[in-house]
Amino acid sequence: MLDGGAANRDTRSMGSTGADAGGGGARGSRPGPGRTARRIALAVVVLIVLVAVAVAAVRVLHPPVIGEEYAGAGPGTLGIDGSGDTTPTVGWVEPGRSFFVTTYGSSSCPHAPTGIDQRGTAVEVEMRRQGGPACTADFGPTSYALDLPRRSDPDAVLDVTIRLVDGATTVVRLGR
């Protein structure tokens, strides 16, 4: 009887069965290396998909700014008391090739160009507010220089439509 009992102990202590080695063993046992690798791979794929969706959502909600900040400003005026002409303006940087757009608003949340389209002598510029949810209460000009999608005659007169995301639209004539 002693030998039979020892044989039973030896069998149990000899290792795991085929089911245990693959991670499909009894409840509470650790998953095998193959199962762990699959879980990690699945987690990585899910993480990549989530990051891609987040990046796409940010680009839709906050498209990248086109053009470059421009030191010049349009002919608008702004008095100390807030009075004055703050209508968006445009002007040539290099006639027939590039122009600037000046808008007025908070310096920490300025309107910036995010899209441009040109059809003949009509140019449309989409402007979106930049910055965070809290903006300074100051009010000043911000200008951006933009390249025309297609060069035009330097003497041509263009009608530039400036569309703000809030729905405001201004059409300004650009020419000599």
PDB file of N, CA and C in Angstrom, residues 29-131:
ATOM      1  N   SER A  29      -6.058  28.998 -12.254  1.00  0.00           N
ATOM      2  CA  SER A  29      -4.687  28.767 -12.680  1.00  0.00           C
ATOM      3  C   SER A  29      -4.248  29.916 -13.579  1.00  0.00           C
ATOM      4  N   ARG A  30      -2.973  30.121 -13.670  1.00  0.00           N
ATOM      5  CA  ARG A  30      -2.422  31.190 -14.505  1.00  0.00           C
ATOM      6  C   ARG A  30      -2.501  30.815 -15.972  1.00  0.00           C
ATOM      7  N   PRO A  31      -2.748  31.835 -16.845  1.00  0.00           N
ATOM      8  CA  PRO A  31      -2.760  31.543 -18.277  1.00  0.00           C
ATOM      9  C   PRO A  31      -1.350  31.229 -18.753  1.00  0.00           C
ATOM     10  N   GLY A  32      -1.266  30.407 -19.753  1.00  0.00           N
ATOM     11  CA  GLY A  32       0.025  30.037 -20.303  1.00  0.00           C
ATOM     12  C   GLY A  32       0.610  31.162 -21.139  1.00  0.00           C
ATOM     13  N   PRO A  33       1.848  31.010 -21.579  1.00  0.00           N
ATOM     14  CA  PRO A  33       2.517  32.064 -22.340  1.00  0.00           C
ATOM     15  C   PRO A  33       1.804  32.416 -23.646  1.00  0.00           C
ATOM     16  N   GLY A  34       1.212  31.468 -24.314  1.00  0.00           N
ATOM     17  CA  GLY A  34       0.511  31.750 -25.572  1.00  0.00           C
ATOM     18  C   GLY A  34      -0.715  32.618 -25.353  1.00  0.00           C
ATOM     19  N   ARG A  35      -1.444  32.334 -24.306  1.00  0.00           N
ATOM     20  CA  ARG A  35      -2.657  33.100 -24.011  1.00  0.00           C
ATOM     21  C   ARG A  35      -2.301  34.524 -23.574  1.00  0.00           C
ATOM     22  N   THR A  36      -1.259  34.676 -22.796  1.00  0.00           N
ATOM     23  CA  THR A  36      -0.818  35.994 -22.356  1.00  0.00           C
ATOM     24  C   THR A  36      -0.391  36.839 -23.548  1.00  0.00           C
ATOM     25  N   ALA A  37       0.333  36.255 -24.474  1.00  0.00           N
ATOM     26  CA  ALA A  37       0.772  36.983 -25.667  1.00  0.00           C
ATOM     27  C   ALA A  37      -0.428  37.450 -26.490  1.00  0.00           C
ATOM     28  N   ARG A  38      -1.446  36.598 -26.600  1.00  0.00           N
ATOM     29  CA  ARG A  38      -2.654  36.984 -27.343  1.00  0.00           C
ATOM     30  C   ARG A  38      -3.368  38.145 -26.657  1.00  0.00           C
ATOM     31  N   ARG A  39      -3.436  38.100 -25.340  1.00  0.00           N
ATOM     32  CA  ARG A  39      -4.085  39.186 -24.599  1.00  0.00           C
ATOM     33  C   ARG A  39      -3.330  40.498 -24.783  1.00  0.00           C
ATOM     34  N   ILE A  40      -2.022  40.442 -24.718  1.00  0.00           N
ATOM     35  CA  ILE A  40      -1.210  41.646 -24.914  1.00  0.00           C
ATOM     36  C   ILE A  40      -1.391  42.181 -26.328  1.00  0.00           C
ATOM     37  N   ALA A  41      -1.367  41.298 -27.315  1.00  0.00           N
ATOM     38  CA  ALA A  41      -1.551  41.725 -28.709  1.00  0.00           C
ATOM     39  C   ALA A  41      -2.919  42.375 -28.899  1.00  0.00           C
ATOM     40  N   LEU A  42      -3.952  41.799 -28.322  1.00  0.00           N
ATOM     41  CA  LEU A  42      -5.296  42.367 -28.419  1.00  0.00           C
ATOM     42  C   LEU A  42      -5.349  43.738 -27.748  1.00  0.00           C
ATOM     43  N   ALA A  43      -4.732  43.864 -26.588  1.00  0.00           N
ATOM     44  CA  ALA A  43      -4.706  45.150 -25.886  1.00  0.00           C
ATOM     45  C   ALA A  43      -3.980  46.210 -26.710  1.00  0.00           C
ATOM     46  N   VAL A  44      -2.883  45.833 -27.358  1.00  0.00           N
ATOM     47  CA  VAL A  44      -2.134  46.768 -28.199  1.00  0.00           C
ATOM     48  C   VAL A  44      -2.985  47.213 -29.387  1.00  0.00           C
ATOM     49  N   VAL A  45      -3.674  46.292 -30.032  1.00  0.00           N
ATOM     50  CA  VAL A  45      -4.534  46.631 -31.173  1.00  0.00           C
ATOM     51  C   VAL A  45      -5.650  47.576 -30.731  1.00  0.00           C
ATOM     52  N   VAL A  46      -6.292  47.276 -29.610  1.00  0.00           N
ATOM     53  CA  VAL A  46      -7.365  48.137 -29.098  1.00  0.00           C
ATOM     54  C   VAL A  46      -6.816  49.528 -28.791  1.00  0.00           C
ATOM     55  N   LEU A  47      -5.645  49.605 -28.186  1.00  0.00           N
ATOM     56  CA  LEU A  47      -5.029  50.888 -27.867  1.00  0.00           C
ATOM     57  C   LEU A  47      -4.722  51.684 -29.133  1.00  0.00           C
ATOM     58  N   ILE A  48      -4.189  51.041 -30.153  1.00  0.00           N
ATOM     59  CA  ILE A  48      -3.887  51.716 -31.420  1.00  0.00           C
ATOM     60  C   ILE A  48      -5.162  52.261 -32.052  1.00  0.00           C
ATOM     61  N   VAL A  49      -6.225  51.479 -32.044  1.00  0.00           N
ATOM     62  CA  VAL A  49      -7.502  51.931 -32.613  1.00  0.00           C
ATOM     63  C   VAL A  49      -8.033  53.132 -31.836  1.00  0.00           C
ATOM     64  N   LEU A  50      -7.977  53.088 -30.509  1.00  0.00           N
ATOM     65  CA  LEU A  50      -8.452  54.204 -29.694  1.00  0.00           C
ATOM     66  C   LEU A  50      -7.651  55.473 -29.957  1.00  0.00           C
ATOM     67  N   VAL A  51      -6.336  55.357 -30.072  1.00  0.00           N
ATOM     68  CA  VAL A  51      -5.497  56.520 -30.369  1.00  0.00           C
ATOM     69  C   VAL A  51      -5.839  57.080 -31.747  1.00  0.00           C
ATOM     70  N   ALA A  52      -6.026  56.217 -32.739  1.00  0.00           N
ATOM     71  CA  ALA A  52      -6.370  56.676 -34.090  1.00  0.00           C
ATOM     72  C   ALA A  52      -7.708  57.413 -34.096  1.00  0.00           C
ATOM     73  N   VAL A  53      -8.685  56.906 -33.378  1.00  0.00           N
ATOM     74  CA  VAL A  53      -9.994  57.568 -33.298  1.00  0.00           C
ATOM     75  C   VAL A  53      -9.857  58.920 -32.597  1.00  0.00           C
ATOM     76  N   ALA A  54      -9.082  58.982 -31.529  1.00  0.00           N
ATOM     77  CA  ALA A  54      -8.889  60.242 -30.806  1.00  0.00           C
ATOM     78  C   ALA A  54      -8.197  61.277 -31.686  1.00  0.00           C
ATOM     79  N   VAL A  55      -7.173  60.875 -32.422  1.00  0.00           N
ATOM     80  CA  VAL A  55      -6.469  61.796 -33.323  1.00  0.00           C
ATOM     81  C   VAL A  55      -7.410  62.299 -34.410  1.00  0.00           C
ATOM     82  N   ALA A  56      -8.211  61.416 -34.979  1.00  0.00           N
ATOM     83  CA  ALA A  56      -9.166  61.827 -36.017  1.00  0.00           C
ATOM     84  C   ALA A  56     -10.185  62.810 -35.454  1.00  0.00           C
ATOM     85  N   ALA A  57     -10.664  62.566 -34.247  1.00  0.00           N
ATOM     86  CA  ALA A  57     -11.643  63.468 -33.634  1.00  0.00           C
ATOM     87  C   ALA A  57     -11.035  64.840 -33.378  1.00  0.00           C
ATOM     88  N   VAL A  58      -9.797  64.884 -32.921  1.00  0.00           N
ATOM     89  CA  VAL A  58      -9.131  66.163 -32.674  1.00  0.00           C
ATOM     90  C   VAL A  58      -8.955  66.927 -33.979  1.00  0.00           C
ATOM     91  N   ARG A  59      -8.582  66.246 -35.063  1.00  0.00           N
ATOM     92  CA  ARG A  59      -8.382  66.919 -36.346  1.00  0.00           C
ATOM     93  C   ARG A  59      -9.700  67.459 -36.895  1.00  0.00           C
ATOM     94  N   VAL A  60     -10.808  66.785 -36.632  1.00  0.00           N
ATOM     95  CA  VAL A  60     -12.105  67.279 -37.088  1.00  0.00           C
ATOM     96  C   VAL A  60     -12.523  68.483 -36.253  1.00  0.00           C
ATOM     97  N   LEU A  61     -12.358  68.393 -34.938  1.00  0.00           N
ATOM     98  CA  LEU A  61     -12.767  69.483 -34.059  1.00  0.00           C
ATOM     99  C   LEU A  61     -11.792  70.653 -34.088  1.00  0.00           C
ATOM    100  N   HIS A  62     -10.523  70.371 -34.290  1.00  0.00           N
ATOM    101  CA  HIS A  62      -9.488  71.400 -34.311  1.00  0.00           C
ATOM    102  C   HIS A  62      -8.559  71.179 -35.502  1.00  0.00           C
ATOM    103  N   PRO A  63      -9.013  71.526 -36.709  1.00  0.00           N
ATOM    104  CA  PRO A  63      -8.147  71.315 -37.868  1.00  0.00           C
ATOM    105  C   PRO A  63      -6.884  72.167 -37.759  1.00  0.00           C
ATOM    106  N   PRO A  64      -5.814  71.738 -38.396  1.00  0.00           N
ATOM    107  CA  PRO A  64      -4.557  72.473 -38.300  1.00  0.00           C
ATOM    108  C   PRO A  64      -4.655  73.853 -38.948  1.00  0.00           C
ATOM    109  N   VAL A  65      -3.893  74.777 -38.390  1.00  0.00           N
ATOM    110  CA  VAL A  65      -3.836  76.140 -38.920  1.00  0.00           C
ATOM    111  C   VAL A  65      -3.002  76.129 -40.189  1.00  0.00           C
ATOM    112  N   ILE A  66      -3.503  76.817 -41.212  1.00  0.00           N
ATOM    113  CA  ILE A  66      -2.735  76.962 -42.450  1.00  0.00           C
ATOM    114  C   ILE A  66      -2.183  78.379 -42.485  1.00  0.00           C
ATOM    115  N   GLY A  67      -1.171  78.600 -43.268  1.00  0.00           N
ATOM    116  CA  GLY A  67      -0.569  79.928 -43.330  1.00  0.00           C
ATOM    117  C   GLY A  67       0.367  80.151 -42.161  1.00  0.00           C
ATOM    118  N   GLU A  68       0.892  81.370 -42.104  1.00  0.00           N
ATOM    119  CA  GLU A  68       1.829  81.736 -41.047  1.00  0.00           C
ATOM    120  C   GLU A  68       1.378  83.032 -40.413  1.00  0.00           C
ATOM    121  N   GLU A  69       1.663  83.170 -39.106  1.00  0.00           N
ATOM    122  CA  GLU A  69       1.323  84.432 -38.458  1.00  0.00           C
ATOM    123  C   GLU A  69       2.056  85.552 -39.180  1.00  0.00           C
ATOM    124  N   TYR A  70       1.382  86.675 -39.296  1.00  0.00           N
ATOM    125  CA  TYR A  70       1.892  87.802 -40.070  1.00  0.00           C
ATOM    126  C   TYR A  70       1.956  89.019 -39.160  1.00  0.00           C
ATOM    127  N   ALA A  71       3.080  89.725 -39.168  1.00  0.00           N
ATOM    128  CA  ALA A  71       3.275  90.861 -38.268  1.00  0.00           C
ATOM    129  C   ALA A  71       2.432  92.073 -38.665  1.00  0.00           C
ATOM    130  N   GLY A  72       2.070  92.186 -39.928  1.00  0.00           N
ATOM    131  CA  GLY A  72       1.273  93.331 -40.369  1.00  0.00           C
ATOM    132  C   GLY A  72      -0.170  93.180 -39.950  1.00  0.00           C
ATOM    133  N   ALA A  73      -0.879  94.265 -39.967  1.00  0.00           N
ATOM    134  CA  ALA A  73      -2.311  94.224 -39.660  1.00  0.00           C
ATOM    135  C   ALA A  73      -3.047  95.049 -40.698  1.00  0.00           C
ATOM    136  N   GLY A  74      -4.301  94.753 -40.854  1.00  0.00           N
ATOM    137  CA  GLY A  74      -5.125  95.483 -41.805  1.00  0.00           C
ATOM    138  C   GLY A  74      -5.433  96.888 -41.314  1.00  0.00           C
ATOM    139  N   PRO A  75      -6.223  97.622 -42.084  1.00  0.00           N
ATOM    140  CA  PRO A  75      -6.503  99.017 -41.766  1.00  0.00           C
ATOM    141  C   PRO A  75      -7.561  99.224 -40.684  1.00  0.00           C
ATOM    142  N   GLY A  76      -7.977  98.168 -40.001  1.00  0.00           N
ATOM    143  CA  GLY A  76      -8.982  98.328 -38.952  1.00  0.00           C
ATOM    144  C   GLY A  76      -8.466  99.206 -37.830  1.00  0.00           C
ATOM    145  N   THR A  77      -9.373  99.771 -37.055  1.00  0.00           N
ATOM    146  CA  THR A  77      -8.983 100.603 -35.923  1.00  0.00           C
ATOM    147  C   THR A  77      -9.680 100.091 -34.680  1.00  0.00           C
ATOM    148  N   LEU A  78      -9.030 100.305 -33.560  1.00  0.00           N
ATOM    149  CA  LEU A  78      -9.600  99.870 -32.294  1.00  0.00           C
ATOM    150  C   LEU A  78      -9.270 100.913 -31.249  1.00  0.00           C
ATOM    151  N   GLY A  79     -10.311 101.533 -30.690  1.00  0.00           N
ATOM    152  CA  GLY A  79     -10.110 102.538 -29.654  1.00  0.00           C
ATOM    153  C   GLY A  79      -9.921 101.885 -28.300  1.00  0.00           C
ATOM    154  N   ILE A  80      -9.420 102.644 -27.357  1.00  0.00           N
ATOM    155  CA  ILE A  80      -9.203 102.139 -26.006  1.00  0.00           C
ATOM    156  C   ILE A  80     -10.516 101.685 -25.386  1.00  0.00           C
ATOM    157  N   ASP A  81     -11.597 102.363 -25.723  1.00  0.00           N
ATOM    158  CA  ASP A  81     -12.902 102.016 -25.158  1.00  0.00           C
ATOM    159  C   ASP A  81     -13.572 100.858 -25.893  1.00  0.00           C
ATOM    160  N   GLY A  82     -12.880 100.256 -26.854  1.00  0.00           N
ATOM    161  CA  GLY A  82     -13.435  99.123 -27.599  1.00  0.00           C
ATOM    162  C   GLY A  82     -14.165  99.530 -28.859  1.00  0.00           C
ATOM    163  N   SER A  83     -14.295 100.832 -29.079  1.00  0.00           N
ATOM    164  CA  SER A  83     -14.968 101.278 -30.295  1.00  0.00           C
ATOM    165  C   SER A  83     -14.011 101.173 -31.470  1.00  0.00           C
ATOM    166  N   GLY A  84     -14.549 101.246 -32.649  1.00  0.00           N
ATOM    167  CA  GLY A  84     -13.715 101.227 -33.841  1.00  0.00           C
ATOM    168  C   GLY A  84     -14.196 100.197 -34.833  1.00  0.00           C
ATOM    169  N   ASP A  85     -13.482 100.102 -35.920  1.00  0.00           N
ATOM    170  CA  ASP A  85     -13.831  99.162 -36.986  1.00  0.00           C
ATOM    171  C   ASP A  85     -13.003  97.900 -36.813  1.00  0.00           C
ATOM    172  N   THR A  86     -13.646  96.813 -36.449  1.00  0.00           N
ATOM    173  CA  THR A  86     -12.935  95.543 -36.249  1.00  0.00           C
ATOM    174  C   THR A  86     -13.392  94.486 -37.244  1.00  0.00           C
ATOM    175  N   THR A  87     -13.880  94.944 -38.388  1.00  0.00           N
ATOM    176  CA  THR A  87     -14.271  94.023 -39.453  1.00  0.00           C
ATOM    177  C   THR A  87     -13.016  93.312 -39.962  1.00  0.00           C
ATOM    178  N   PRO A  88     -13.064  92.012 -40.207  1.00  0.00           N
ATOM    179  CA  PRO A  88     -11.892  91.338 -40.777  1.00  0.00           C
ATOM    180  C   PRO A  88     -11.442  92.024 -42.069  1.00  0.00           C
ATOM    181  N   THR A  89     -10.141  92.102 -42.258  1.00  0.00           N
ATOM    182  CA  THR A  89      -9.585  92.748 -43.443  1.00  0.00           C
ATOM    183  C   THR A  89      -8.600  91.823 -44.140  1.00  0.00           C
ATOM    184  N   VAL A  90      -8.309  92.145 -45.386  1.00  0.00           N
ATOM    185  CA  VAL A  90      -7.316  91.408 -46.171  1.00  0.00           C
ATOM    186  C   VAL A  90      -6.433  92.408 -46.900  1.00  0.00           C
ATOM    187  N   GLY A  91      -5.257  91.975 -47.283  1.00  0.00           N
ATOM    188  CA  GLY A  91      -4.346  92.799 -48.071  1.00  0.00           C
ATOM    189  C   GLY A  91      -3.287  91.913 -48.703  1.00  0.00           C
ATOM    190  N   TRP A  92      -2.653  92.425 -49.729  1.00  0.00           N
ATOM    191  CA  TRP A  92      -1.619  91.648 -50.414  1.00  0.00           C
ATOM    192  C   TRP A  92      -0.349  91.593 -49.587  1.00  0.00           C
ATOM    193  N   VAL A  93       0.268  90.444 -49.530  1.00  0.00           N
ATOM    194  CA  VAL A  93       1.633  90.286 -49.042  1.00  0.00           C
ATOM    195  C   VAL A  93       2.526  90.323 -50.272  1.00  0.00           C
ATOM    196  N   GLU A  94       2.177  89.520 -51.256  1.00  0.00           N
ATOM    197  CA  GLU A  94       2.846  89.503 -52.560  1.00  0.00           C
ATOM    198  C   GLU A  94       1.738  89.383 -53.611  1.00  0.00           C
ATOM    199  N   PRO A  95       1.438  90.469 -54.309  1.00  0.00           N
ATOM    200  CA  PRO A  95       0.309  90.470 -55.254  1.00  0.00           C
ATOM    201  C   PRO A  95       0.319  89.266 -56.201  1.00  0.00           C
ATOM    202  N   GLY A  96      -0.845  88.623 -56.293  1.00  0.00           N
ATOM    203  CA  GLY A  96      -1.010  87.467 -57.161  1.00  0.00           C
ATOM    204  C   GLY A  96      -0.573  86.147 -56.547  1.00  0.00           C
ATOM    205  N   ARG A  97       0.116  86.192 -55.413  1.00  0.00           N
ATOM    206  CA  ARG A  97       0.632  84.960 -54.799  1.00  0.00           C
ATOM    207  C   ARG A  97       0.153  84.739 -53.366  1.00  0.00           C
ATOM    208  N   SER A  98       0.269  85.763 -52.529  1.00  0.00           N
ATOM    209  CA  SER A  98      -0.108  85.586 -51.122  1.00  0.00           C
ATOM    210  C   SER A  98      -0.740  86.861 -50.568  1.00  0.00           C
ATOM    211  N   PHE A  99      -1.582  86.678 -49.574  1.00  0.00           N
ATOM    212  CA  PHE A  99      -2.285  87.798 -48.950  1.00  0.00           C
ATOM    213  C   PHE A  99      -2.385  87.548 -47.453  1.00  0.00           C
ATOM    214  N   PHE A 100      -2.767  88.584 -46.706  1.00  0.00           N
ATOM    215  CA  PHE A 100      -2.963  88.397 -45.272  1.00  0.00           C
ATOM    216  C   PHE A 100      -4.429  88.600 -44.928  1.00  0.00           C
ATOM    217  N   VAL A 101      -4.820  87.969 -43.821  1.00  0.00           N
ATOM    218  CA  VAL A 101      -6.159  88.122 -43.255  1.00  0.00           C
ATOM    219  C   VAL A 101      -5.965  88.595 -41.822  1.00  0.00           C
ATOM    220  N   THR A 102      -6.655  89.668 -41.446  1.00  0.00           N
ATOM    221  CA  THR A 102      -6.605  90.169 -40.078  1.00  0.00           C
ATOM    222  C   THR A 102      -7.992  90.067 -39.460  1.00  0.00           C
ATOM    223  N   THR A 103      -8.064  89.448 -38.291  1.00  0.00           N
ATOM    224  CA  THR A 103      -9.309  89.394 -37.526  1.00  0.00           C
ATOM    225  C   THR A 103      -9.025  89.967 -36.140  1.00  0.00           C
ATOM    226  N   TYR A 104     -10.076  90.322 -35.446  1.00  0.00           N
ATOM    227  CA  TYR A 104      -9.944  90.889 -34.108  1.00  0.00           C
ATOM    228  C   TYR A 104     -10.599  89.970 -33.095  1.00  0.00           C
ATOM    229  N   GLY A 105      -9.986  89.884 -31.917  1.00  0.00           N
ATOM    230  CA  GLY A 105     -10.531  89.049 -30.855  1.00  0.00           C
ATOM    231  C   GLY A 105      -9.513  88.861 -29.750  1.00  0.00           C
ATOM    232  N   SER A 106      -9.734  87.873 -28.923  1.00  0.00           N
ATOM    233  CA  SER A 106      -8.848  87.570 -27.808  1.00  0.00           C
ATOM    234  C   SER A 106      -7.474  87.144 -28.319  1.00  0.00           C
ATOM    235  N   SER A 107      -6.424  87.669 -27.680  1.00  0.00           N
ATOM    236  CA  SER A 107      -5.073  87.294 -28.120  1.00  0.00           C
ATOM    237  C   SER A 107      -4.723  85.859 -27.741  1.00  0.00           C
ATOM    238  N   SER A 108      -5.377  85.306 -26.719  1.00  0.00           N
ATOM    239  CA  SER A 108      -5.078  83.924 -26.340  1.00  0.00           C
ATOM    240  C   SER A 108      -5.954  82.916 -27.084  1.00  0.00           C
ATOM    241  N   CYS A 109      -7.001  83.390 -27.744  1.00  0.00           N
ATOM    242  CA  CYS A 109      -7.891  82.516 -28.518  1.00  0.00           C
ATOM    243  C   CYS A 109      -8.208  83.173 -29.862  1.00  0.00           C
ATOM    244  N   PRO A 110      -7.189  83.457 -30.669  1.00  0.00           N
ATOM    245  CA  PRO A 110      -7.446  84.166 -31.928  1.00  0.00           C
ATOM    246  C   PRO A 110      -8.127  83.273 -32.960  1.00  0.00           C
ATOM    247  N   HIS A 111      -8.762  83.915 -33.919  1.00  0.00           N
ATOM    248  CA  HIS A 111      -9.279  83.176 -35.072  1.00  0.00           C
ATOM    249  C   HIS A 111      -8.100  82.942 -36.012  1.00  0.00           C
ATOM    250  N   ALA A 112      -7.976  81.725 -36.501  1.00  0.00           N
ATOM    251  CA  ALA A 112      -6.869  81.370 -37.390  1.00  0.00           C
ATOM    252  C   ALA A 112      -7.428  80.638 -38.600  1.00  0.00           C
ATOM    253  N   PRO A 113      -6.769  80.791 -39.757  1.00  0.00           N
ATOM    254  CA  PRO A 113      -7.259  80.125 -40.970  1.00  0.00           C
ATOM    255  C   PRO A 113      -7.021  78.622 -40.918  1.00  0.00           C
ATOM    256  N   THR A 114      -8.073  77.862 -41.245  1.00  0.00           N
ATOM    257  CA  THR A 114      -7.958  76.400 -41.256  1.00  0.00           C
ATOM    258  C   THR A 114      -8.320  75.812 -42.615  1.00  0.00           C
ATOM    259  N   GLY A 115      -8.759  76.648 -43.534  1.00  0.00           N
ATOM    260  CA  GLY A 115      -9.100  76.156 -44.863  1.00  0.00           C
ATOM    261  C   GLY A 115      -9.151  77.299 -45.857  1.00  0.00           C
ATOM    262  N   ILE A 116      -8.812  77.005 -47.106  1.00  0.00           N
ATOM    263  CA  ILE A 116      -8.868  78.008 -48.167  1.00  0.00           C
ATOM    264  C   ILE A 116      -9.291  77.322 -49.457  1.00  0.00           C
ATOM    265  N   ASP A 117     -10.128  78.014 -50.217  1.00  0.00           N
ATOM    266  CA  ASP A 117     -10.600  77.492 -51.500  1.00  0.00           C
ATOM    267  C   ASP A 117     -10.633  78.658 -52.482  1.00  0.00           C
ATOM    268  N   GLN A 118     -10.246  78.404 -53.708  1.00  0.00           N
ATOM    269  CA  GLN A 118     -10.243  79.451 -54.730  1.00  0.00           C
ATOM    270  C   GLN A 118     -10.937  78.941 -55.976  1.00  0.00           C
ATOM    271  N   ARG A 119     -11.892  79.735 -56.454  1.00  0.00           N
ATOM    272  CA  ARG A 119     -12.592  79.444 -57.711  1.00  0.00           C
ATOM    273  C   ARG A 119     -12.600  80.719 -58.532  1.00  0.00           C
ATOM    274  N   GLY A 120     -11.714  80.752 -59.501  1.00  0.00           N
ATOM    275  CA  GLY A 120     -11.591  81.963 -60.319  1.00  0.00           C
ATOM    276  C   GLY A 120     -11.104  83.118 -59.469  1.00  0.00           C
ATOM    277  N   THR A 121     -11.909  84.195 -59.410  1.00  0.00           N
ATOM    278  CA  THR A 121     -11.522  85.362 -58.613  1.00  0.00           C
ATOM    279  C   THR A 121     -12.176  85.356 -57.229  1.00  0.00           C
ATOM    280  N   ALA A 122     -12.829  84.259 -56.883  1.00  0.00           N
ATOM    281  CA  ALA A 122     -13.449  84.135 -55.558  1.00  0.00           C
ATOM    282  C   ALA A 122     -12.581  83.243 -54.669  1.00  0.00           C
ATOM    283  N   VAL A 123     -12.250  83.753 -53.503  1.00  0.00           N
ATOM    284  CA  VAL A 123     -11.439  83.011 -52.538  1.00  0.00           C
ATOM    285  C   VAL A 123     -12.242  82.926 -51.242  1.00  0.00           C
ATOM    286  N   GLU A 124     -12.288  81.741 -50.662  1.00  0.00           N
ATOM    287  CA  GLU A 124     -12.989  81.558 -49.389  1.00  0.00           C
ATOM    288  C   GLU A 124     -12.000  81.053 -48.350  1.00  0.00           C
ATOM    289  N   VAL A 125     -11.977  81.727 -47.199  1.00  0.00           N
ATOM    290  CA  VAL A 125     -11.083  81.355 -46.106  1.00  0.00           C
ATOM    291  C   VAL A 125     -11.938  80.988 -44.897  1.00  0.00           C
ATOM    292  N   GLU A 126     -11.730  79.795 -44.356  1.00  0.00           N
ATOM    293  CA  GLU A 126     -12.429  79.379 -43.139  1.00  0.00           C
ATOM    294  C   GLU A 126     -11.536  79.683 -41.952  1.00  0.00           C
ATOM    295  N   MET A 127     -12.108  80.337 -40.955  1.00  0.00           N
ATOM    296  CA  MET A 127     -11.370  80.717 -39.751  1.00  0.00           C
ATOM    297  C   MET A 127     -12.008  80.026 -38.547  1.00  0.00           C
ATOM    298  N   ARG A 128     -11.165  79.474 -37.676  1.00  0.00           N
ATOM    299  CA  ARG A 128     -11.654  78.841 -36.444  1.00  0.00           C
ATOM    300  C   ARG A 128     -10.915  79.433 -35.251  1.00  0.00           C
ATOM    301  N   ARG A 129     -11.632  79.530 -34.162  1.00  0.00           N
ATOM    302  CA  ARG A 129     -11.018  80.031 -32.938  1.00  0.00           C
ATOM    303  C   ARG A 129     -10.038  78.992 -32.408  1.00  0.00           C
ATOM    304  N   GLN A 130      -8.883  79.445 -32.001  1.00  0.00           N
ATOM    305  CA  GLN A 130      -7.849  78.584 -31.441  1.00  0.00           C
ATOM    306  C   GLN A 130      -7.796  78.807 -29.935  1.00  0.00           C
ATOM    307  N   GLY A 131      -7.060  77.989 -29.235  1.00  0.00           N
ATOM    308  CA  GLY A 131      -6.888  78.169 -27.798  1.00  0.00           C
ATOM    309  C   GLY A 131      -7.837  77.304 -27.004  1.00  0.00           C
TER     310      GLY A 131
END
